[in-house]
Amino acid sequence: MIARPSILFDRDREWADLVSFVDHPTPRLRLGVVHGRRRFGKSFLLRRLTETLGGCYHLAFEESARPALDRFAVTVGRLYEPVASLGFEDWDQGLRSAVDLLGHRGSPQVLVIDEYPYLRAQSRELDSVIQSLIDAATDGAVGEGWTNPVSIILCGSALSVMTELLSGTAAMRGRASLDLSLEAFDYRQAREYWGIAEPATAFGVHSVIGGAAGYRDLTAAVPNPERLDDLGDWVAQTVFNPSHALFREDEYLLREDPRITKEAVYYSIMGAVAAGKSSQSGIAAAIGKKAEEVTYHLNVLVSAGFVTRQEDLLVARNPSYRVADPIVRFHQLITRRHQALLEDRRAAGVWNIARDTHRSKVVGPHFEGICRAWTARYASGTTLGGDIGPVGTIQVNDPDTSQSFELHVATATASTSNRKHKTLQVIGEAKGSARPCGIADLDRLDRIRALLAGRAGVTIAEGAKLLVFGFAGFDDELQTAAAARPDVELVDLDRLYDGD
């Protein structure tokens, strides 16, 4: 087993997947793809893998084809002892030389090409060159005399480019044995990574910048907030600071996708989604367009990882859209709206002005998201009343009040005899307000349960649980009522971060 470097934080499963991929028994060539958003730690992880194996790590730049190939030759030349001066006529010669050299080293080796989209943009033949190389290895034309397996790993942050490498009629489709998506740290992992003890403070930081590993280094010069009251000062020195790298992070992220050339419409769509417009028709109306006119742009934002699309658990083809990255949501709702004031160094005033927006449009949706994450990853079977299916949301209509609203947390499993009939195991609502939840919130959840029980094709499971999530906790009356009901669970921030 290839030992995991102690410098790595978490990433146990990702490291195990990489080791399993590179340490295969057949001395031939394999292809893998690693992708994920900017600053999630892809390069750091792959450099540790390369160092552990003694392989070859090459970081591509944005440059024309010839200089890019020459720099690759320099990287490969460093594998020789003493270092060799190499020159390649084309990428076929360069890649074959690199993998052949690695194949004679006596232990599993890896060739990592990081920021692969930069190379591909100037050398469109690269996909086919790699396909040909993998096919030649499969046929035995590459790898003769090798003493160890070699793996090629292509890595990049432009998600639309990386995910298309293996799809449809792409040259490398069917050739890759690894397709690893590196995600941000979730809210619990981020708290540990940042070293923030108090759950409310950890939540506050996570609601602003999420779980991107690279942001900790960017903010290293600013002490972490120790109390929630310190959050404003911390934001003023980082995200609100026009001299800080995080001030325009949403713009940097958006420009990574080569398909996004007319940025205005994409910013408008993300702004509408961040403000709470979750349906395609609602998003389109908010920016003055028809629903069909934003289909392409929404698909681009989803495939690029800026927006998530989630289907209603009970109604097919009724997706809701959310901003995927907290820092993008924060910038869309607050930073961009007050950019002139922030550039004039009036961060404290902006924080005061934006408190209501932060509470309703940032804290509320973010709290709902971590409640779903807790239900899916950390809640015990006892808490949930048994095994659960995927966690999602449900659109609920109340005919008595003529209202339609979204149930924040729910799990539904299809009947074994009728796939269209769904059984609900968990029904939950998340309250991100500053007031403690009260008995009215439980009454509302009981009402929702009754509405769902009367819905065609829906059954409430025996032992189903009602979950009340309260950012500010619960009043005495609700706690007394919940204690007397085995079907009710109260979940506050402390339980979200430390309990099950």
PDB file of C-alpha atoms in Angstrom, residues 151-369:
ATOM      1  CA  SER A 151      -0.596   6.048 -15.337  1.00  0.00           C
ATOM      2  CA  ILE A 152      -1.353   9.313 -17.106  1.00  0.00           C
ATOM      3  CA  ILE A 153      -3.532  11.696 -15.106  1.00  0.00           C
ATOM      4  CA  LEU A 154      -5.037  14.749 -16.786  1.00  0.00           C
ATOM      5  CA  CYS A 155      -6.161  17.468 -14.391  1.00  0.00           C
ATOM      6  CA  GLY A 156      -7.980  20.766 -14.824  1.00  0.00           C
ATOM      7  CA  SER A 157     -10.302  23.338 -13.292  1.00  0.00           C
ATOM      8  CA  ALA A 158     -12.366  24.118 -16.399  1.00  0.00           C
ATOM      9  CA  LEU A 159     -15.085  21.614 -15.556  1.00  0.00           C
ATOM     10  CA  SER A 160     -16.885  21.847 -18.887  1.00  0.00           C
ATOM     11  CA  VAL A 161     -13.683  20.928 -20.706  1.00  0.00           C
ATOM     12  CA  MET A 162     -12.638  18.170 -18.332  1.00  0.00           C
ATOM     13  CA  THR A 163     -16.028  16.451 -18.183  1.00  0.00           C
ATOM     14  CA  GLU A 164     -16.371  16.523 -21.965  1.00  0.00           C
ATOM     15  CA  LEU A 165     -13.070  14.660 -22.401  1.00  0.00           C
ATOM     16  CA  LEU A 166     -14.795  11.349 -21.694  1.00  0.00           C
ATOM     17  CA  SER A 167     -18.265  12.009 -23.070  1.00  0.00           C
ATOM     18  CA  GLY A 168     -20.136  11.564 -26.342  1.00  0.00           C
ATOM     19  CA  THR A 169     -17.837  11.076 -29.323  1.00  0.00           C
ATOM     20  CA  ALA A 170     -14.738  12.459 -27.580  1.00  0.00           C
ATOM     21  CA  ALA A 171     -11.473  10.818 -28.569  1.00  0.00           C
ATOM     22  CA  MET A 172     -10.709   9.557 -25.055  1.00  0.00           C
ATOM     23  CA  ARG A 173     -14.191   8.193 -24.355  1.00  0.00           C
ATOM     24  CA  GLY A 174     -13.907   4.656 -22.961  1.00  0.00           C
ATOM     25  CA  ARG A 175     -10.151   4.946 -22.379  1.00  0.00           C
ATOM     26  CA  ALA A 176     -10.068   6.315 -18.825  1.00  0.00           C
ATOM     27  CA  SER A 177     -10.092   4.050 -15.776  1.00  0.00           C
ATOM     28  CA  LEU A 178     -10.368   6.950 -13.315  1.00  0.00           C
ATOM     29  CA  ASP A 179     -12.745   9.908 -13.387  1.00  0.00           C
ATOM     30  CA  LEU A 180     -12.232  11.637 -10.049  1.00  0.00           C
ATOM     31  CA  SER A 181     -14.126  14.786  -9.132  1.00  0.00           C
ATOM     32  CA  LEU A 182     -12.524  16.623  -6.222  1.00  0.00           C
ATOM     33  CA  GLU A 183     -15.093  18.482  -4.147  1.00  0.00           C
ATOM     34  CA  ALA A 184     -14.722  21.256  -1.600  1.00  0.00           C
ATOM     35  CA  PHE A 185     -14.525  20.308   2.061  1.00  0.00           C
ATOM     36  CA  ASP A 186     -17.978  20.068   3.574  1.00  0.00           C
ATOM     37  CA  TYR A 187     -18.942  22.245   6.528  1.00  0.00           C
ATOM     38  CA  ARG A 188     -17.587  19.861   9.190  1.00  0.00           C
ATOM     39  CA  GLN A 189     -14.321  19.233   7.362  1.00  0.00           C
ATOM     40  CA  ALA A 190     -13.910  22.965   6.760  1.00  0.00           C
ATOM     41  CA  ARG A 191     -14.334  23.727  10.455  1.00  0.00           C
ATOM     42  CA  GLU A 192     -11.555  21.302  11.338  1.00  0.00           C
ATOM     43  CA  TYR A 193      -9.349  22.507   8.465  1.00  0.00           C
ATOM     44  CA  TRP A 194      -9.672  26.132   9.546  1.00  0.00           C
ATOM     45  CA  GLY A 195      -9.368  25.284  13.227  1.00  0.00           C
ATOM     46  CA  ILE A 196     -12.475  27.182  14.338  1.00  0.00           C
ATOM     47  CA  ALA A 197     -13.955  25.816  17.543  1.00  0.00           C
ATOM     48  CA  GLU A 198     -17.324  27.571  17.837  1.00  0.00           C
ATOM     49  CA  PRO A 199     -19.960  26.110  15.473  1.00  0.00           C
ATOM     50  CA  ALA A 200     -21.679  29.453  14.823  1.00  0.00           C
ATOM     51  CA  THR A 201     -18.385  31.065  13.844  1.00  0.00           C
ATOM     52  CA  ALA A 202     -17.379  28.103  11.677  1.00  0.00           C
ATOM     53  CA  PHE A 203     -20.765  28.329   9.973  1.00  0.00           C
ATOM     54  CA  GLY A 204     -20.323  32.073   9.444  1.00  0.00           C
ATOM     55  CA  VAL A 205     -16.982  31.631   7.688  1.00  0.00           C
ATOM     56  CA  HIS A 206     -18.288  28.714   5.638  1.00  0.00           C
ATOM     57  CA  SER A 207     -21.327  30.731   4.545  1.00  0.00           C
ATOM     58  CA  VAL A 208     -18.990  33.333   3.050  1.00  0.00           C
ATOM     59  CA  ILE A 209     -16.206  31.289   1.431  1.00  0.00           C
ATOM     60  CA  GLY A 210     -17.325  27.649   1.548  1.00  0.00           C
ATOM     61  CA  GLY A 211     -14.868  24.767   1.786  1.00  0.00           C
ATOM     62  CA  ALA A 212     -12.246  25.555  -0.865  1.00  0.00           C
ATOM     63  CA  ALA A 213      -8.933  24.472   0.638  1.00  0.00           C
ATOM     64  CA  GLY A 214      -6.918  27.192  -1.100  1.00  0.00           C
ATOM     65  CA  TYR A 215      -8.757  30.043   0.614  1.00  0.00           C
ATOM     66  CA  ARG A 216      -7.048  29.306   3.928  1.00  0.00           C
ATOM     67  CA  ASP A 217      -3.659  30.173   2.448  1.00  0.00           C
ATOM     68  CA  LEU A 218      -5.077  33.318   0.854  1.00  0.00           C
ATOM     69  CA  THR A 219      -6.342  34.550   4.224  1.00  0.00           C
ATOM     70  CA  ALA A 220      -3.419  33.317   6.331  1.00  0.00           C
ATOM     71  CA  ALA A 221      -2.329  36.859   7.202  1.00  0.00           C
ATOM     72  CA  VAL A 222      -5.705  37.580   8.829  1.00  0.00           C
ATOM     73  CA  PRO A 223      -6.478  35.813  12.144  1.00  0.00           C
ATOM     74  CA  ASN A 224      -9.467  33.500  12.015  1.00  0.00           C
ATOM     75  CA  PRO A 225     -12.549  34.878  13.772  1.00  0.00           C
ATOM     76  CA  GLU A 226     -12.997  33.308  17.195  1.00  0.00           C
ATOM     77  CA  ARG A 227     -16.579  34.496  17.737  1.00  0.00           C
ATOM     78  CA  LEU A 228     -19.437  35.170  15.355  1.00  0.00           C
ATOM     79  CA  ASP A 229     -19.201  38.867  16.273  1.00  0.00           C
ATOM     80  CA  ASP A 230     -15.708  38.869  14.735  1.00  0.00           C
ATOM     81  CA  LEU A 231     -16.981  37.810  11.323  1.00  0.00           C
ATOM     82  CA  GLY A 232     -17.558  41.354  10.069  1.00  0.00           C
ATOM     83  CA  ASP A 233     -13.964  42.392  10.800  1.00  0.00           C
ATOM     84  CA  TRP A 234     -12.640  39.238   9.144  1.00  0.00           C
ATOM     85  CA  VAL A 235     -14.765  39.822   6.030  1.00  0.00           C
ATOM     86  CA  ALA A 236     -13.606  43.454   5.897  1.00  0.00           C
ATOM     87  CA  GLN A 237      -9.954  42.347   5.762  1.00  0.00           C
ATOM     88  CA  THR A 238     -10.492  39.588   3.212  1.00  0.00           C
ATOM     89  CA  VAL A 239     -13.524  39.326   0.918  1.00  0.00           C
ATOM     90  CA  PHE A 240     -14.403  43.041   1.236  1.00  0.00           C
ATOM     91  CA  ASN A 241     -10.807  44.214   0.781  1.00  0.00           C
ATOM     92  CA  PRO A 242     -10.315  45.484  -2.817  1.00  0.00           C
ATOM     93  CA  SER A 243      -6.602  44.647  -2.524  1.00  0.00           C
ATOM     94  CA  HIS A 244      -7.289  41.038  -1.556  1.00  0.00           C
ATOM     95  CA  ALA A 245      -7.321  38.166  -4.051  1.00  0.00           C
ATOM     96  CA  LEU A 246     -10.789  37.118  -2.871  1.00  0.00           C
ATOM     97  CA  PHE A 247     -12.382  40.477  -3.718  1.00  0.00           C
ATOM     98  CA  ARG A 248     -13.006  39.457  -7.357  1.00  0.00           C
ATOM     99  CA  GLU A 249     -12.954  35.703  -6.893  1.00  0.00           C
ATOM    100  CA  ASP A 250     -16.343  35.211  -8.574  1.00  0.00           C
ATOM    101  CA  GLU A 251     -15.025  36.927 -11.713  1.00  0.00           C
ATOM    102  CA  TYR A 252     -11.898  34.768 -11.759  1.00  0.00           C
ATOM    103  CA  LEU A 253     -13.966  31.630 -11.395  1.00  0.00           C
ATOM    104  CA  LEU A 254     -16.388  32.553 -14.159  1.00  0.00           C
ATOM    105  CA  ARG A 255     -13.607  33.288 -16.629  1.00  0.00           C
ATOM    106  CA  GLU A 256     -12.186  29.790 -16.267  1.00  0.00           C
ATOM    107  CA  ASP A 257     -14.863  28.381 -18.557  1.00  0.00           C
ATOM    108  CA  PRO A 258     -13.965  28.998 -22.219  1.00  0.00           C
ATOM    109  CA  ARG A 259     -17.641  28.978 -23.250  1.00  0.00           C
ATOM    110  CA  ILE A 260     -18.450  32.024 -21.152  1.00  0.00           C
ATOM    111  CA  THR A 261     -17.557  34.896 -23.448  1.00  0.00           C
ATOM    112  CA  LYS A 262     -20.497  37.250 -22.879  1.00  0.00           C
ATOM    113  CA  GLU A 263     -20.345  37.497 -19.119  1.00  0.00           C
ATOM    114  CA  ALA A 264     -23.242  39.894 -18.476  1.00  0.00           C
ATOM    115  CA  VAL A 265     -26.041  37.362 -18.956  1.00  0.00           C
ATOM    116  CA  TYR A 266     -24.237  34.799 -16.799  1.00  0.00           C
ATOM    117  CA  TYR A 267     -23.719  37.299 -13.986  1.00  0.00           C
ATOM    118  CA  SER A 268     -27.404  38.228 -14.253  1.00  0.00           C
ATOM    119  CA  ILE A 269     -28.516  34.600 -14.024  1.00  0.00           C
ATOM    120  CA  MET A 270     -26.265  33.869 -11.052  1.00  0.00           C
ATOM    121  CA  GLY A 271     -27.505  37.013  -9.356  1.00  0.00           C
ATOM    122  CA  ALA A 272     -31.120  35.909  -9.818  1.00  0.00           C
ATOM    123  CA  VAL A 273     -30.390  32.416  -8.491  1.00  0.00           C
ATOM    124  CA  ALA A 274     -28.468  33.823  -5.519  1.00  0.00           C
ATOM    125  CA  ALA A 275     -31.421  36.094  -4.754  1.00  0.00           C
ATOM    126  CA  GLY A 276     -33.723  33.081  -4.451  1.00  0.00           C
ATOM    127  CA  LYS A 277     -35.095  32.487  -7.936  1.00  0.00           C
ATOM    128  CA  SER A 278     -34.920  28.721  -8.190  1.00  0.00           C
ATOM    129  CA  SER A 279     -37.075  27.804 -11.220  1.00  0.00           C
ATOM    130  CA  GLN A 280     -36.036  28.367 -14.811  1.00  0.00           C
ATOM    131  CA  SER A 281     -39.089  30.521 -15.467  1.00  0.00           C
ATOM    132  CA  GLY A 282     -38.465  32.588 -12.341  1.00  0.00           C
ATOM    133  CA  ILE A 283     -34.808  33.101 -13.232  1.00  0.00           C
ATOM    134  CA  ALA A 284     -35.684  34.148 -16.767  1.00  0.00           C
ATOM    135  CA  ALA A 285     -38.357  36.582 -15.609  1.00  0.00           C
ATOM    136  CA  ALA A 286     -35.937  38.175 -13.147  1.00  0.00           C
ATOM    137  CA  ILE A 287     -33.532  39.104 -15.947  1.00  0.00           C
ATOM    138  CA  GLY A 288     -36.196  40.046 -18.493  1.00  0.00           C
ATOM    139  CA  LYS A 289     -36.025  36.973 -20.708  1.00  0.00           C
ATOM    140  CA  LYS A 290     -38.231  34.043 -21.679  1.00  0.00           C
ATOM    141  CA  ALA A 291     -37.604  30.678 -20.023  1.00  0.00           C
ATOM    142  CA  GLU A 292     -36.312  29.051 -23.212  1.00  0.00           C
ATOM    143  CA  GLU A 293     -33.840  31.896 -23.703  1.00  0.00           C
ATOM    144  CA  VAL A 294     -31.830  30.931 -20.615  1.00  0.00           C
ATOM    145  CA  THR A 295     -31.731  27.158 -21.164  1.00  0.00           C
ATOM    146  CA  TYR A 296     -28.284  27.160 -22.761  1.00  0.00           C
ATOM    147  CA  HIS A 297     -26.813  29.549 -20.199  1.00  0.00           C
ATOM    148  CA  LEU A 298     -28.186  27.525 -17.280  1.00  0.00           C
ATOM    149  CA  ASN A 299     -26.762  24.325 -18.757  1.00  0.00           C
ATOM    150  CA  VAL A 300     -23.356  26.007 -19.106  1.00  0.00           C
ATOM    151  CA  LEU A 301     -23.431  27.207 -15.498  1.00  0.00           C
ATOM    152  CA  VAL A 302     -24.451  23.748 -14.265  1.00  0.00           C
ATOM    153  CA  SER A 303     -21.783  21.890 -16.249  1.00  0.00           C
ATOM    154  CA  ALA A 304     -19.178  24.448 -15.154  1.00  0.00           C
ATOM    155  CA  GLY A 305     -20.071  23.882 -11.498  1.00  0.00           C
ATOM    156  CA  PHE A 306     -21.349  27.388 -10.737  1.00  0.00           C
ATOM    157  CA  VAL A 307     -24.981  26.389 -10.340  1.00  0.00           C
ATOM    158  CA  THR A 308     -26.492  23.110  -9.148  1.00  0.00           C
ATOM    159  CA  ARG A 309     -29.638  21.595 -10.599  1.00  0.00           C
ATOM    160  CA  GLN A 310     -31.750  19.491  -8.236  1.00  0.00           C
ATOM    161  CA  GLU A 311     -34.869  17.607  -9.228  1.00  0.00           C
ATOM    162  CA  ASP A 312     -37.928  17.634  -7.000  1.00  0.00           C
ATOM    163  CA  LEU A 313     -38.071  14.306  -5.158  1.00  0.00           C
ATOM    164  CA  LEU A 314     -41.695  13.772  -6.140  1.00  0.00           C
ATOM    165  CA  VAL A 315     -42.107  15.525  -9.481  1.00  0.00           C
ATOM    166  CA  ALA A 316     -39.878  14.652 -12.431  1.00  0.00           C
ATOM    167  CA  ARG A 317     -38.582  17.434 -14.669  1.00  0.00           C
ATOM    168  CA  ASN A 318     -39.240  20.110 -12.064  1.00  0.00           C
ATOM    169  CA  PRO A 319     -35.670  21.135 -11.183  1.00  0.00           C
ATOM    170  CA  SER A 320     -34.620  23.892  -8.831  1.00  0.00           C
ATOM    171  CA  TYR A 321     -31.379  25.823  -9.237  1.00  0.00           C
ATOM    172  CA  ARG A 322     -28.963  27.051  -6.575  1.00  0.00           C
ATOM    173  CA  VAL A 323     -25.606  28.786  -6.570  1.00  0.00           C
ATOM    174  CA  ALA A 324     -23.051  26.063  -5.908  1.00  0.00           C
ATOM    175  CA  ASP A 325     -20.269  28.074  -4.297  1.00  0.00           C
ATOM    176  CA  PRO A 326     -20.861  30.223  -1.193  1.00  0.00           C
ATOM    177  CA  ILE A 327     -18.299  32.841  -2.207  1.00  0.00           C
ATOM    178  CA  VAL A 328     -20.056  33.345  -5.545  1.00  0.00           C
ATOM    179  CA  ARG A 329     -23.380  33.779  -3.761  1.00  0.00           C
ATOM    180  CA  PHE A 330     -21.834  36.229  -1.284  1.00  0.00           C
ATOM    181  CA  HIS A 331     -20.273  38.306  -4.038  1.00  0.00           C
ATOM    182  CA  GLN A 332     -23.446  38.316  -6.128  1.00  0.00           C
ATOM    183  CA  LEU A 333     -25.669  39.423  -3.255  1.00  0.00           C
ATOM    184  CA  ILE A 334     -23.405  41.787  -1.374  1.00  0.00           C
ATOM    185  CA  THR A 335     -19.965  42.596  -2.776  1.00  0.00           C
ATOM    186  CA  ARG A 336     -21.027  43.414  -6.330  1.00  0.00           C
ATOM    187  CA  ARG A 337     -23.962  45.526  -5.130  1.00  0.00           C
ATOM    188  CA  HIS A 338     -21.721  47.679  -2.947  1.00  0.00           C
ATOM    189  CA  GLN A 339     -18.529  47.544  -5.001  1.00  0.00           C
ATOM    190  CA  ALA A 340     -18.076  51.314  -5.224  1.00  0.00           C
ATOM    191  CA  LEU A 341     -18.294  51.707  -1.445  1.00  0.00           C
ATOM    192  CA  LEU A 342     -15.904  48.807  -0.887  1.00  0.00           C
ATOM    193  CA  GLU A 343     -13.394  50.202  -3.348  1.00  0.00           C
ATOM    194  CA  ASP A 344     -13.631  53.409  -1.295  1.00  0.00           C
ATOM    195  CA  ARG A 345     -12.588  51.319   1.752  1.00  0.00           C
ATOM    196  CA  ARG A 346     -15.927  51.580   3.547  1.00  0.00           C
ATOM    197  CA  ALA A 347     -16.209  47.902   4.491  1.00  0.00           C
ATOM    198  CA  ALA A 348     -17.676  48.482   7.968  1.00  0.00           C
ATOM    199  CA  GLY A 349     -20.504  50.538   6.545  1.00  0.00           C
ATOM    200  CA  VAL A 350     -21.256  47.944   3.882  1.00  0.00           C
ATOM    201  CA  TRP A 351     -21.373  45.182   6.495  1.00  0.00           C
ATOM    202  CA  ASN A 352     -23.931  47.160   8.473  1.00  0.00           C
ATOM    203  CA  ILE A 353     -25.988  47.936   5.363  1.00  0.00           C
ATOM    204  CA  ALA A 354     -25.928  44.344   4.188  1.00  0.00           C
ATOM    205  CA  ARG A 355     -26.802  42.633   7.502  1.00  0.00           C
ATOM    206  CA  ASP A 356     -30.414  41.929   6.521  1.00  0.00           C
ATOM    207  CA  THR A 357     -29.383  40.610   3.100  1.00  0.00           C
ATOM    208  CA  HIS A 358     -26.718  38.454   4.703  1.00  0.00           C
ATOM    209  CA  ARG A 359     -29.192  37.007   7.193  1.00  0.00           C
ATOM    210  CA  SER A 360     -32.008  36.275   4.722  1.00  0.00           C
ATOM    211  CA  LYS A 361     -30.214  35.557   1.449  1.00  0.00           C
ATOM    212  CA  VAL A 362     -26.902  34.094   2.636  1.00  0.00           C
ATOM    213  CA  VAL A 363     -27.373  32.559   6.084  1.00  0.00           C
ATOM    214  CA  GLY A 364     -30.837  31.130   5.351  1.00  0.00           C
ATOM    215  CA  PRO A 365     -30.035  29.246   2.110  1.00  0.00           C
ATOM    216  CA  HIS A 366     -26.641  28.152   3.422  1.00  0.00           C
ATOM    217  CA  PHE A 367     -28.216  26.775   6.585  1.00  0.00           C
ATOM    218  CA  GLU A 368     -30.714  24.820   4.481  1.00  0.00           C
ATOM    219  CA  GLY A 369     -27.833  23.353   2.487  1.00  0.00           C
TER     220      GLY A 369
END
